[in-house]
mmCIF file of C-alpha atoms in Angstrom:
data_model
loop_
_atom_site.group_PDB
_atom_site.id
_atom_site.type_symbol
_atom_site.label_atom_id
_atom_site.label_comp_id
_atom_site.label_asym_id
_atom_site.label_seq_id
_atom_site.Cartn_x
_atom_site.Cartn_y
_atom_site.Cartn_z
ATOM 1 C CA MET A 463 0.000 0.000 0.000
ATOM 2 C CA GLU A 464 2.794 2.377 0.996
ATOM 3 C CA ASN A 465 4.779 1.504 -2.149
ATOM 4 C CA LYS A 466 1.736 2.128 -4.354
ATOM 5 C CA ARG A 467 1.125 5.480 -2.690
ATOM 6 C CA ASN A 468 4.789 6.485 -3.048
ATOM 7 C CA LYS A 469 4.700 5.593 -6.742
ATOM 8 C CA VAL A 470 1.715 7.936 -7.195
ATOM 9 C CA TYR A 471 3.561 10.772 -5.439
ATOM 10 C CA LEU A 472 6.716 10.130 -7.449
ATOM 11 C CA GLY A 473 4.785 9.945 -10.720
ATOM 12 C CA LEU A 474 2.917 13.187 -10.092
ATOM 13 C CA TYR A 475 6.051 14.974 -9.001
ATOM 14 C CA ALA A 476 8.041 13.737 -11.984
ATOM 15 C CA ALA A 477 5.275 15.007 -14.281
ATOM 16 C CA LEU A 478 5.369 18.449 -12.637
ATOM 17 C CA ILE A 479 9.157 18.611 -12.876
ATOM 18 C CA ALA A 480 9.002 17.591 -16.548
ATOM 19 C CA LEU A 481 6.394 20.281 -17.194
ATOM 20 C CA TYR A 482 8.483 22.923 -15.475
ATOM 21 C CA ALA A 483 11.620 21.890 -17.396
ATOM 22 C CA ALA A 484 9.673 21.955 -20.665
ATOM 23 C CA LEU A 485 8.305 25.432 -19.913
ATOM 24 C CA SER A 486 11.637 26.845 -18.751
ATOM 25 C CA LEU A 487 13.633 25.442 -21.621
ATOM 26 C CA GLY A 488 10.936 25.470 -24.284
ATOM 27 C CA LEU A 489 9.232 28.827 -23.992
ATOM 28 C CA PRO A 490 10.999 31.583 -25.907
ATOM 29 C CA SER A 491 12.334 34.669 -24.151
ATOM 30 C CA ASP A 492 11.246 38.240 -24.841
ATOM 31 C CA PRO A 493 12.980 39.275 -28.116
ATOM 32 C CA LYS A 494 13.393 42.826 -26.758
ATOM 33 C CA THR A 495 15.320 41.481 -23.759
ATOM 34 C CA LEU A 496 17.511 39.311 -26.001
ATOM 35 C CA GLN A 497 18.245 42.322 -28.170
ATOM 36 C CA LYS A 498 18.890 44.592 -25.178
ATOM 37 C CA TYR A 499 21.500 42.278 -23.677
ATOM 38 C CA ASN A 500 22.743 40.990 -27.037
ATOM 39 C CA ILE A 501 22.257 37.382 -26.030
ATOM 40 C CA ALA A 502 21.156 34.386 -28.099
ATOM 41 C CA GLN A 503 18.123 32.280 -27.153
ATOM 42 C CA SER A 504 20.331 29.168 -26.857
ATOM 43 C CA ARG A 505 22.517 30.955 -24.300
ATOM 44 C CA VAL A 506 19.430 31.906 -22.303
ATOM 45 C CA HIS A 507 18.370 28.261 -22.300
ATOM 46 C CA LEU A 508 21.799 27.250 -20.984
ATOM 47 C CA VAL A 509 21.447 29.769 -18.169
ATOM 48 C CA SER A 510 17.938 28.447 -17.478
ATOM 49 C CA LEU A 511 19.387 24.936 -17.212
ATOM 50 C CA ALA A 512 21.784 26.204 -14.564
ATOM 51 C CA ILE A 513 18.736 27.269 -12.548
ATOM 52 C CA VAL A 514 16.425 24.358 -13.385
ATOM 53 C CA ILE A 515 18.844 21.597 -12.329
ATOM 54 C CA PRO A 516 19.523 22.889 -8.773
ATOM 55 C CA LEU A 517 15.826 23.696 -8.343
ATOM 56 C CA VAL A 518 14.838 20.161 -9.344
ATOM 57 C CA MET A 519 17.366 18.789 -6.846
ATOM 58 C CA VAL A 520 15.873 20.939 -4.073
ATOM 59 C CA TRP A 521 12.329 19.890 -4.981
ATOM 60 C CA SER A 522 13.392 16.228 -5.021
ATOM 61 C CA ALA A 523 14.788 16.665 -1.508
ATOM 62 C CA ALA A 524 11.424 18.141 -0.480
ATOM 63 C CA LEU A 525 9.547 15.172 -1.926
ATOM 64 C CA TYR A 526 11.966 12.725 -0.256
ATOM 65 C CA GLY A 527 11.529 14.438 3.109
ATOM 66 C CA PHE A 528 7.754 14.358 2.814
ATOM 67 C CA ILE A 529 7.682 10.667 1.751
ATOM 68 C CA LYS A 530 9.879 9.639 4.692
ATOM 69 C CA PHE A 531 7.742 11.623 7.126
ATOM 70 C CA LYS A 532 4.553 10.191 5.626
ATOM 71 C CA SER A 533 5.974 6.705 6.039
ATOM 72 C CA TYR A 534 6.645 7.357 9.730
ATOM 73 C CA SER A 535 3.252 8.951 10.343
ATOM 74 C CA SER A 536 1.566 5.914 8.726
ATOM 75 C CA THR A 537 3.511 3.616 11.075
ATOM 76 C CA VAL A 538 2.084 5.353 14.151
ATOM 77 C CA SER A 539 -1.362 6.134 12.714
ATOM 78 C CA GLU A 540 -3.182 4.231 15.505
ATOM 79 C CA THR A 541 -1.381 6.051 18.332
ATOM 80 C CA PRO A 542 -2.349 9.351 20.055
ATOM 81 C CA GLU A 543 0.337 11.078 17.960
ATOM 82 C CA GLY A 544 -1.064 9.525 14.765
ATOM 83 C CA ALA A 545 -3.645 12.143 13.794
ATOM 84 C CA PRO A 546 -1.431 15.203 14.493
ATOM 85 C CA LEU A 547 1.439 13.627 12.574
ATOM 86 C CA ARG A 548 -0.927 12.948 9.672
ATOM 87 C CA HIS A 549 -1.853 16.645 9.574
ATOM 88 C CA LEU A 550 1.824 17.620 9.655
ATOM 89 C CA SER A 551 2.476 15.186 6.838
ATOM 90 C CA THR A 552 -0.349 16.696 4.746
ATOM 91 C CA GLY A 553 1.012 20.195 5.325
ATOM 92 C CA LEU A 554 4.503 19.108 4.239
ATOM 93 C CA MET A 555 3.017 17.454 1.151
ATOM 94 C CA ILE A 556 1.169 20.618 0.143
ATOM 95 C CA LEU A 557 4.319 22.709 0.554
ATOM 96 C CA ALA A 558 6.440 20.191 -1.376
ATOM 97 C CA PHE A 559 4.001 20.005 -4.290
ATOM 98 C CA SER A 560 3.441 23.754 -4.324
ATOM 99 C CA LEU A 561 7.091 24.321 -5.266
ATOM 100 C CA PRO A 562 6.971 22.933 -8.833
ATOM 101 C CA ILE A 563 3.338 23.962 -9.398
ATOM 102 C CA LEU A 564 3.982 27.606 -8.561
ATOM 103 C CA ALA A 565 7.207 27.535 -10.573
ATOM 104 C CA CYS A 566 5.242 26.361 -13.639
ATOM 105 C CA VAL A 567 2.680 29.137 -13.158
ATOM 106 C CA SER A 568 5.502 31.645 -12.768
ATOM 107 C CA SER A 569 7.113 30.490 -16.021
ATOM 108 C CA LEU A 570 3.818 30.867 -17.851
ATOM 109 C CA SER A 571 3.298 34.279 -16.309
ATOM 110 C CA THR A 572 6.743 35.453 -17.429
ATOM 111 C CA TYR A 573 6.055 34.247 -20.972
ATOM 112 C CA ALA A 574 2.670 35.949 -20.991
ATOM 113 C CA SER A 575 4.160 39.244 -19.809
ATOM 114 C CA TRP A 576 5.687 39.871 -23.248
ATOM 115 C CA HIS A 577 3.910 37.446 -25.602
ATOM 116 C CA ARG A 578 0.327 38.132 -24.490
ATOM 117 C CA PRO A 579 0.349 41.290 -22.352
ATOM 118 C CA ASP A 580 -3.463 41.187 -22.300
ATOM 119 C CA LEU A 581 -3.279 37.955 -20.258
ATOM 120 C CA LEU A 582 -0.781 39.309 -17.736
ATOM 121 C CA PRO A 583 -3.313 40.760 -15.228
ATOM 122 C CA THR A 584 -5.326 37.506 -15.186
ATOM 123 C CA LEU A 585 -2.248 35.332 -14.808
ATOM 124 C CA THR A 586 -0.791 37.583 -12.115
ATOM 125 C CA ILE A 587 -4.027 37.531 -10.113
ATOM 126 C CA CYS A 588 -4.279 33.730 -10.497
ATOM 127 C CA LYS A 589 -0.646 33.313 -9.453
ATOM 128 C CA ASN A 590 -1.085 35.491 -6.363
ATOM 129 C CA TYR A 591 -4.231 33.691 -5.228
ATOM 130 C CA LEU A 592 -2.717 30.286 -5.951
ATOM 131 C CA ASN A 593 0.241 31.230 -3.745
ATOM 132 C CA ILE A 594 -1.973 32.246 -0.826
ATOM 133 C CA LEU A 595 -4.262 29.224 -1.229
ATOM 134 C CA PHE A 596 -1.308 26.829 -1.064
ATOM 135 C CA ALA A 597 0.133 28.706 1.917
ATOM 136 C CA LEU A 598 -3.224 28.667 3.746
ATOM 137 C CA ALA A 599 -3.849 24.983 3.096
ATOM 138 C CA ALA A 600 -0.321 23.943 4.109
ATOM 139 C CA PHE A 601 0.012 26.074 7.221
ATOM 140 C CA LEU A 602 -3.462 25.262 8.542
ATOM 141 C CA GLN A 603 -2.584 21.563 8.362
ATOM 142 C CA ILE A 604 0.832 22.131 9.939
ATOM 143 C CA PHE A 605 -0.745 24.185 12.737
ATOM 144 C CA LYS A 606 -3.406 21.534 13.364
ATOM 145 C CA GLY A 607 -0.663 18.915 13.573
ATOM 146 C CA ALA A 608 1.642 20.953 15.811
ATOM 147 C CA GLU A 609 -1.215 21.925 18.149
ATOM 148 C CA GLY A 610 -2.405 18.308 18.247
ATOM 149 C CA LEU A 611 1.079 17.060 19.142
ATOM 150 C CA ALA A 612 1.351 19.669 21.895
ATOM 151 C CA GLN A 613 -1.965 18.431 23.313
ATOM 152 C CA THR A 614 -0.623 14.860 23.567
ATOM 153 C CA SER A 615 2.093 16.094 25.894
ATOM 154 C CA LYS A 616 1.484 15.294 29.568
ATOM 155 C CA ARG A 617 2.756 18.769 30.442
ATOM 156 C CA LYS A 618 0.472 21.584 29.291
ATOM 157 C CA ILE A 619 1.731 23.707 26.409
ATOM 158 C CA SER A 620 -0.009 26.959 25.503
ATOM 159 C CA LEU A 621 0.814 29.873 23.214
ATOM 160 C CA PRO A 622 2.451 32.925 24.757
ATOM 161 C CA THR A 623 0.034 35.781 25.342
ATOM 162 C CA SER A 624 2.559 38.270 26.644
ATOM 163 C CA ASN A 625 2.284 41.924 25.608
ATOM 164 C CA TRP A 626 5.588 41.635 23.749
ATOM 165 C CA ALA A 627 4.250 38.808 21.577
ATOM 166 C CA ILE A 628 1.070 40.737 20.744
ATOM 167 C CA VAL A 629 2.914 43.997 20.034
ATOM 168 C CA SER A 630 5.447 42.176 17.811
ATOM 169 C CA VAL A 631 2.674 40.653 15.727
ATOM 170 C CA LEU A 632 0.894 44.005 15.418
ATOM 171 C CA LEU A 633 4.132 45.736 14.363
ATOM 172 C CA LEU A 634 4.836 43.103 11.722
ATOM 173 C CA ALA A 635 1.275 43.380 10.424
ATOM 174 C CA SER A 636 1.405 47.174 10.255
ATOM 175 C CA LEU A 637 4.786 47.175 8.516
ATOM 176 C CA TYR A 638 3.663 44.607 5.973
ATOM 177 C CA ILE A 639 0.414 46.383 5.128
ATOM 178 C CA TRP A 640 2.267 49.713 4.834
ATOM 179 C CA LEU A 641 4.807 48.158 2.458
ATOM 180 C CA ILE A 642 2.084 46.598 0.346
ATOM 181 C CA THR A 643 -0.093 49.686 0.082
ATOM 182 C CA THR A 644 2.754 52.088 -0.648
ATOM 183 C CA ARG A 645 4.256 49.892 -3.408
ATOM 184 C CA ALA A 646 5.478 51.370 -6.694
ATOM 185 C CA TYR A 647 3.089 51.471 -9.613
ATOM 186 C CA GLY A 648 4.251 50.659 -13.137
ATOM 187 C CA SER A 649 3.314 52.587 -16.268
ATOM 188 C CA SER A 650 0.479 50.120 -16.907
ATOM 189 C CA GLY A 651 -1.026 50.692 -13.468
ATOM 190 C CA ASP A 652 -0.681 48.281 -10.580
ATOM 191 C CA ILE A 653 1.894 45.827 -11.930
ATOM 192 C CA ALA A 654 2.194 43.841 -8.729
ATOM 193 C CA TYR A 655 -1.368 42.771 -8.149
ATOM 194 C CA PHE A 656 -3.679 44.321 -10.743
ATOM 195 C CA LEU A 657 -6.136 44.790 -7.881
ATOM 196 C CA PRO A 658 -7.313 47.759 -5.840
ATOM 197 C CA ASN A 659 -5.681 48.250 -2.428
ATOM 198 C CA TRP A 660 -8.742 47.223 -0.422
ATOM 199 C CA LEU A 661 -8.885 43.874 -2.248
ATOM 200 C CA VAL A 662 -5.134 43.316 -1.913
ATOM 201 C CA ILE A 663 -5.342 43.965 1.823
ATOM 202 C CA SER A 664 -8.482 41.931 2.491
ATOM 203 C CA THR A 665 -7.767 38.927 0.238
ATOM 204 C CA LEU A 666 -3.962 38.737 0.188
ATOM 205 C CA ALA A 667 -2.249 40.715 2.953
ATOM 206 C CA ILE A 668 -4.545 39.683 5.813
ATOM 207 C CA PRO A 669 -4.592 35.992 4.784
ATOM 208 C CA TYR A 670 -0.780 36.052 4.541
ATOM 209 C CA LEU A 671 -0.520 37.584 8.014
ATOM 210 C CA PHE A 672 -2.913 34.910 9.295
ATOM 211 C CA VAL A 673 -0.793 32.203 7.640
ATOM 212 C CA TRP A 674 2.412 33.602 9.146
ATOM 213 C CA CYS A 675 0.890 33.752 12.629
ATOM 214 C CA LYS A 676 -0.215 30.124 12.257
ATOM 215 C CA GLY A 677 3.272 29.247 11.042
ATOM 216 C CA MET A 678 4.990 30.922 13.987
ATOM 217 C CA ALA A 679 2.535 29.332 16.410
ATOM 218 C CA SER A 680 3.270 25.935 14.848
ATOM 219 C CA ALA A 681 7.015 26.482 15.257
ATOM 220 C CA TYR A 682 6.438 27.399 18.910
ATOM 221 C CA TYR A 683 4.272 24.340 19.593
ATOM 222 C CA LEU A 684 6.788 22.007 17.937
ATOM 223 C CA ASN A 685 9.720 23.434 19.887
ATOM 224 C CA MET A 686 7.831 23.287 23.175
ATOM 225 C CA TYR A 687 6.599 19.735 22.507
ATOM 226 C CA ARG A 688 10.159 18.630 21.797
ATOM 227 C CA SER A 689 11.469 20.277 24.959
ATOM 228 C CA LYS A 690 8.774 18.792 27.226
ATOM 229 C CA ILE A 691 8.669 15.256 25.839
ATOM 230 C CA ARG A 692 10.407 12.450 27.745
ATOM 231 C CA GLY A 693 12.821 9.991 26.158
ATOM 232 C CA LYS A 694 16.448 10.876 25.339
ATOM 233 C CA ILE A 695 16.582 8.876 22.109
ATOM 234 C CA TYR A 696 13.049 9.741 20.984
ATOM 235 C CA LYS A 697 13.705 13.406 21.726
ATOM 236 C CA LYS A 698 16.888 13.426 19.655
ATOM 237 C CA ALA A 699 15.125 11.925 16.641
ATOM 238 C CA LEU A 700 12.133 14.227 17.076
ATOM 239 C CA GLY A 701 14.558 17.137 17.277
ATOM 240 C CA TYR A 702 15.538 16.618 13.639
ATOM 241 C CA VAL A 703 11.895 16.593 12.595
ATOM 242 C CA SER A 704 10.932 19.699 14.561
ATOM 243 C CA GLN A 705 14.058 21.610 13.449
ATOM 244 C CA GLY A 706 13.323 20.610 9.869
ATOM 245 C CA ILE A 707 9.695 21.717 10.010
ATOM 246 C CA VAL A 708 10.579 25.000 11.760
ATOM 247 C CA THR A 709 13.221 25.658 9.059
ATOM 248 C CA ILE A 710 10.616 24.995 6.360
ATOM 249 C CA ILE A 711 8.086 27.295 8.081
ATOM 250 C CA VAL A 712 10.604 30.153 8.443
ATOM 251 C CA LEU A 713 11.792 29.771 4.842
ATOM 252 C CA SER A 714 8.269 29.652 3.530
ATOM 253 C CA ILE A 715 7.293 32.808 5.406
ATOM 254 C CA SER A 716 10.469 34.604 4.243
ATOM 255 C CA ILE A 717 9.917 33.671 0.596
ATOM 256 C CA GLN A 718 6.254 34.687 0.752
ATOM 257 C CA PHE A 719 7.206 37.985 2.394
ATOM 258 C CA ILE A 720 9.840 38.762 -0.228
ATOM 259 C CA THR A 721 7.791 37.721 -3.245
ATOM 260 C CA THR A 722 4.683 39.668 -2.198
ATOM 261 C CA LEU A 723 6.861 42.748 -1.849
ATOM 262 C CA SER A 724 9.019 41.962 -4.875
ATOM 263 C CA VAL A 725 7.913 44.991 -6.897
ATOM 264 C CA ARG A 726 8.878 47.308 -4.066
ATOM 265 C CA LEU A 727 12.121 45.495 -3.339
ATOM 266 C CA THR A 728 13.219 45.392 -6.983
ATOM 267 C CA ARG A 729 13.515 49.164 -6.872
ATOM 268 C CA LEU A 730 16.742 48.432 -5.007
ATOM 269 C CA ARG A 731 18.324 45.874 -7.385
ATOM 270 C CA PHE A 732 16.833 42.991 -9.284
ATOM 271 C CA THR A 733 19.694 40.480 -9.266
ATOM 272 C CA PRO A 734 20.347 40.252 -5.511
ATOM 273 C CA LEU A 735 16.637 39.762 -4.805
ATOM 274 C CA LEU A 736 16.402 36.796 -7.176
ATOM 275 C CA VAL A 737 19.585 35.336 -5.705
ATOM 276 C CA VAL A 738 18.165 35.707 -2.193
ATOM 277 C CA VAL A 739 14.968 33.892 -3.171
ATOM 278 C CA TYR A 740 16.863 31.046 -4.843
ATOM 279 C CA VAL A 741 19.180 30.679 -1.844
ATOM 280 C CA LEU A 742 16.145 30.500 0.439
ATOM 281 C CA VAL A 743 14.562 27.881 -1.814
ATOM 282 C CA ALA A 744 17.804 25.872 -1.663
ATOM 283 C CA PHE A 745 17.512 25.804 2.112
ATOM 284 C CA TYR A 746 14.240 23.933 1.688
ATOM 285 C CA ALA A 747 16.500 20.954 0.941
ATOM 286 C CA VAL A 748 18.092 21.410 4.377
ATOM 287 C CA GLY A 749 14.707 21.592 6.096
ATOM 288 C CA TYR A 750 13.228 18.576 4.346
ATOM 289 C CA GLY A 751 16.527 16.715 4.766
ATOM 290 C CA LEU A 752 16.300 17.169 8.549
ATOM 291 C CA VAL A 753 12.671 16.002 8.462
ATOM 292 C CA ALA A 754 13.668 12.876 6.508
ATOM 293 C CA GLN A 755 16.532 12.073 8.880
ATOM 294 C CA GLY A 756 14.357 12.468 11.961
ATOM 295 C CA ALA A 757 11.480 10.503 10.453
ATOM 296 C CA LYS A 758 13.790 7.593 9.586
ATOM 297 C CA LYS A 759 15.112 7.460 13.171
ATOM 298 C CA LEU A 760 11.589 7.683 14.638
ATOM 299 C CA LYS A 761 10.345 4.946 12.318
ATOM 300 C CA LEU A 762 13.262 2.720 13.359
ATOM 301 C CA ILE A 763 12.174 3.076 17.005
ATOM 302 C CA GLU A 764 8.740 1.749 15.996
ATOM 303 C CA GLU A 765 10.142 -1.174 14.018
ATOM 304 C CA VAL A 766 12.992 -2.724 16.025
ATOM 305 C CA MET B 20 11.325 1.555 46.574
ATOM 306 C CA SER B 21 8.136 3.420 47.237
ATOM 307 C CA ALA B 22 4.776 1.750 47.756
ATOM 308 C CA SER B 23 3.368 3.466 44.657
ATOM 309 C CA THR B 24 6.084 1.878 42.484
ATOM 310 C CA THR B 25 5.687 -1.665 43.855
ATOM 311 C CA SER B 26 1.942 -1.465 43.248
ATOM 312 C CA LEU B 27 2.648 -1.157 39.484
ATOM 313 C CA SER B 28 2.957 -4.388 37.494
ATOM 314 C CA LEU B 29 6.402 -5.410 36.268
ATOM 315 C CA TYR B 30 5.280 -4.561 32.744
ATOM 316 C CA ASP B 31 4.273 -1.035 33.797
ATOM 317 C CA GLN B 32 7.590 -0.580 35.554
ATOM 318 C CA ALA B 33 9.462 -1.749 32.456
ATOM 319 C CA VAL B 34 7.503 0.764 30.377
ATOM 320 C CA ASN B 35 8.293 3.460 32.920
ATOM 321 C CA VAL B 36 12.022 2.752 32.648
ATOM 322 C CA SER B 37 11.855 2.687 28.850
ATOM 323 C CA GLU B 38 10.079 6.059 28.709
ATOM 324 C CA GLU B 39 13.277 7.700 29.925
ATOM 325 C CA TYR B 40 14.788 6.743 26.575
ATOM 326 C CA LEU B 41 11.949 6.236 24.142
ATOM 327 C CA GLY B 42 9.269 8.622 25.360
ATOM 328 C CA PRO B 43 5.822 8.024 23.808
ATOM 329 C CA ALA B 44 7.200 5.060 21.813
ATOM 330 C CA ALA B 45 8.304 3.215 24.975
ATOM 331 C CA GLU B 46 5.149 1.199 25.618
ATOM 332 C CA ARG B 47 4.932 0.090 21.978
ATOM 333 C CA PHE B 48 8.607 -0.893 22.070
ATOM 334 C CA ILE B 49 8.305 -2.989 25.235
ATOM 335 C CA ARG B 50 5.053 -4.630 24.113
ATOM 336 C CA ARG B 51 6.668 -5.568 20.828
ATOM 337 C CA GLN B 52 9.751 -7.097 22.505
ATOM 338 C CA ILE B 53 7.632 -9.092 24.959
ATOM 339 C CA SER B 54 5.034 -10.411 22.523
ATOM 340 C CA THR B 55 7.491 -11.099 19.668
ATOM 341 C CA HIS B 56 10.429 -12.595 21.556
ATOM 342 C CA LEU B 57 8.919 -13.956 24.777
ATOM 343 C CA GLY B 58 5.629 -15.047 23.259
ATOM 344 C CA ILE B 59 3.575 -13.955 26.277
ATOM 345 C CA LYS B 60 1.011 -11.257 26.917
ATOM 346 C CA PRO B 61 2.903 -8.122 28.025
ATOM 347 C CA GLU B 62 0.825 -7.815 31.213
ATOM 348 C CA LYS B 63 1.923 -11.356 32.197
ATOM 349 C CA LEU B 64 5.597 -10.357 32.374
ATOM 350 C CA ASN B 65 7.159 -11.754 35.536
ATOM 351 C CA PRO B 66 10.645 -11.501 37.102
ATOM 352 C CA LYS B 67 11.968 -14.754 35.597
ATOM 353 C CA ASP B 68 11.290 -13.347 32.093
ATOM 354 C CA LEU B 69 13.407 -10.253 32.669
ATOM 355 C CA PRO B 70 16.857 -11.618 31.705
ATOM 356 C CA GLN B 71 15.470 -12.885 28.388
ATOM 357 C CA LEU B 72 13.655 -9.583 27.803
ATOM 358 C CA VAL B 73 16.765 -7.553 28.589
ATOM 359 C CA LYS B 74 18.753 -9.654 26.097
ATOM 360 C CA TRP B 75 16.311 -8.822 23.256
ATOM 361 C CA VAL B 76 15.851 -5.224 24.364
ATOM 362 C CA SER B 77 19.591 -4.587 24.363
ATOM 363 C CA LEU B 78 19.850 -5.971 20.813
ATOM 364 C CA ALA B 79 17.058 -3.696 19.616
ATOM 365 C CA PHE B 80 18.325 -0.738 21.619
ATOM 366 C CA ALA B 81 21.802 -1.070 20.098
ATOM 367 C CA LEU B 82 20.214 -0.341 16.710
ATOM 368 C CA LEU B 83 18.809 2.916 18.043
ATOM 369 C CA THR B 84 21.854 4.410 19.721
ATOM 370 C CA ASN B 85 25.655 4.279 19.497
ATOM 371 C CA ASN B 86 25.913 5.401 23.102
ATOM 372 C CA ALA B 87 27.152 2.352 25.067
ATOM 373 C CA ASP B 88 26.585 4.144 28.403
ATOM 374 C CA GLU B 89 22.920 4.695 27.594
ATOM 375 C CA LEU B 90 22.552 1.027 26.646
ATOM 376 C CA ASP B 91 24.201 -0.135 29.887
ATOM 377 C CA GLU B 92 22.125 2.269 31.948
ATOM 378 C CA PHE B 93 18.909 1.042 30.314
ATOM 379 C CA THR B 94 19.654 -2.671 30.684
ATOM 380 C CA HIS B 95 20.797 -2.262 34.301
ATOM 381 C CA SER B 96 17.616 -0.355 35.131
ATOM 382 C CA LEU B 97 15.504 -3.131 33.622
ATOM 383 C CA LEU B 98 17.433 -5.886 35.396
ATOM 384 C CA GLY B 99 17.088 -3.905 38.619
ATOM 385 C CA LEU B 100 13.331 -4.343 38.419
ATOM 386 C CA LYS B 101 13.841 -8.090 39.074
ATOM 387 C CA ASN B 102 15.538 -7.351 42.405
ATOM 388 C CA ASN B 103 12.824 -4.898 43.365
ATOM 389 C CA ARG B 104 10.122 -7.527 42.889
ATOM 390 C CA LYS B 105 11.800 -10.121 45.177
#
C-alpha cells in the first residue's frame, strides 16, 4: 500500500518537474530582452538549465523528506500522535508540491508578460491567489498537527500571550500592510497585483498575516513539545523533525514575504533579490533533509 | 522503593524505565519485545522473564543508539526491576 502510494507521489512529481523543465527550456524569451542584452536564445536556455537543475534537486529533496515523514506517520497512525502527525504530513506534502506547481505558473506568467500582455493581469491575479491558497492549506494543516502534538504532551503547552508577543505581531502586520499599500506602480497601473488596495489587503495581505501567525505558532508548539517530551533517544530523533519543520516554516514565510513585496524590493536591485529567493529555496532541501533524517530514526524506534 | 512503584505491574515498571529513553514510543517498544520474543502477553511479564527480555531489548536498543553508556544504563535499570520484585 505504501509503495503504491509512493509511486503515485513520485509519478505526479516527476510530471510536474518535466512540465516545469519543458516550460523553462521550451518557452521563448522576450525578443526585446535578447536584443537589449545581445544574447542568443540558446545561451538563455543554458542559463535556465543552470537554474532548473539545482531547483529540481531541491524539490526532489522536499519530496523525499515528505515521503519519509509520511511513512513514519503511517507507522504510528493508531497512536495518540497519529492524527497530528498525519496533519503535519499533509502540510509538508502541500508545501512540497506547491514548489513545482507555482514555478510552472511563474514560467507561464513570465512568458505571458511579453507574448500576451493582455493575459498578464489575469495570470498575475491567479498566481497570487494560488500562492496564498497553497500557503493557507499547508500552514493550517501544519498548525493543526503541531497543536495536536502539543496536546498529547502530559505537560500543558499553551501559546504565549505576553504583551511583547502581541505587540510584535501588530508591528509586523502594520509594517507589511504599509509596504504593500505604498508599493510602486508601473506605467500600466498596478503591476504587482492588478487589484485595488482594499482587495489586496483583504484577500492577500490579511490571509498572509494569518498564515504567518499560524506558522509561527506551529514552530512554537513544535519546539515546546520537543522540549517537554520524555525519552532521550526519541527526543533526539524528534529534534531533527521539529528543526526541519521549523526551518521549512521560516523559509516559507520569508519567501512569501519577499515575493509579495518583490515589486517594491526590486527598486533596489533585481539580481540580488532573485539570488536571495533562490538561496532561500535551496535551504528547503536542508529543512526537508532534517525532516527525513528524523522521520527515519523515529520509524526505526517503531520497528525494532 | 516506594509503595506506589511496587503497586505497578512489572510490565508497567518496564515501560516506565523505557520512557526515559523512548518517550511516547516506549510502551509500543516494550510490548513488541515481549510479545514477539517472549511469546507472552505483556501484562503477564514476571521476574523470571526479565533476563530474556533484557537480552532482546539490548539488541534492539543497540540499533537505536551508538551510546554504550545509555545502553548499559537502560539494561541495568531493567534488570534492577527483578531485584525490586523479590
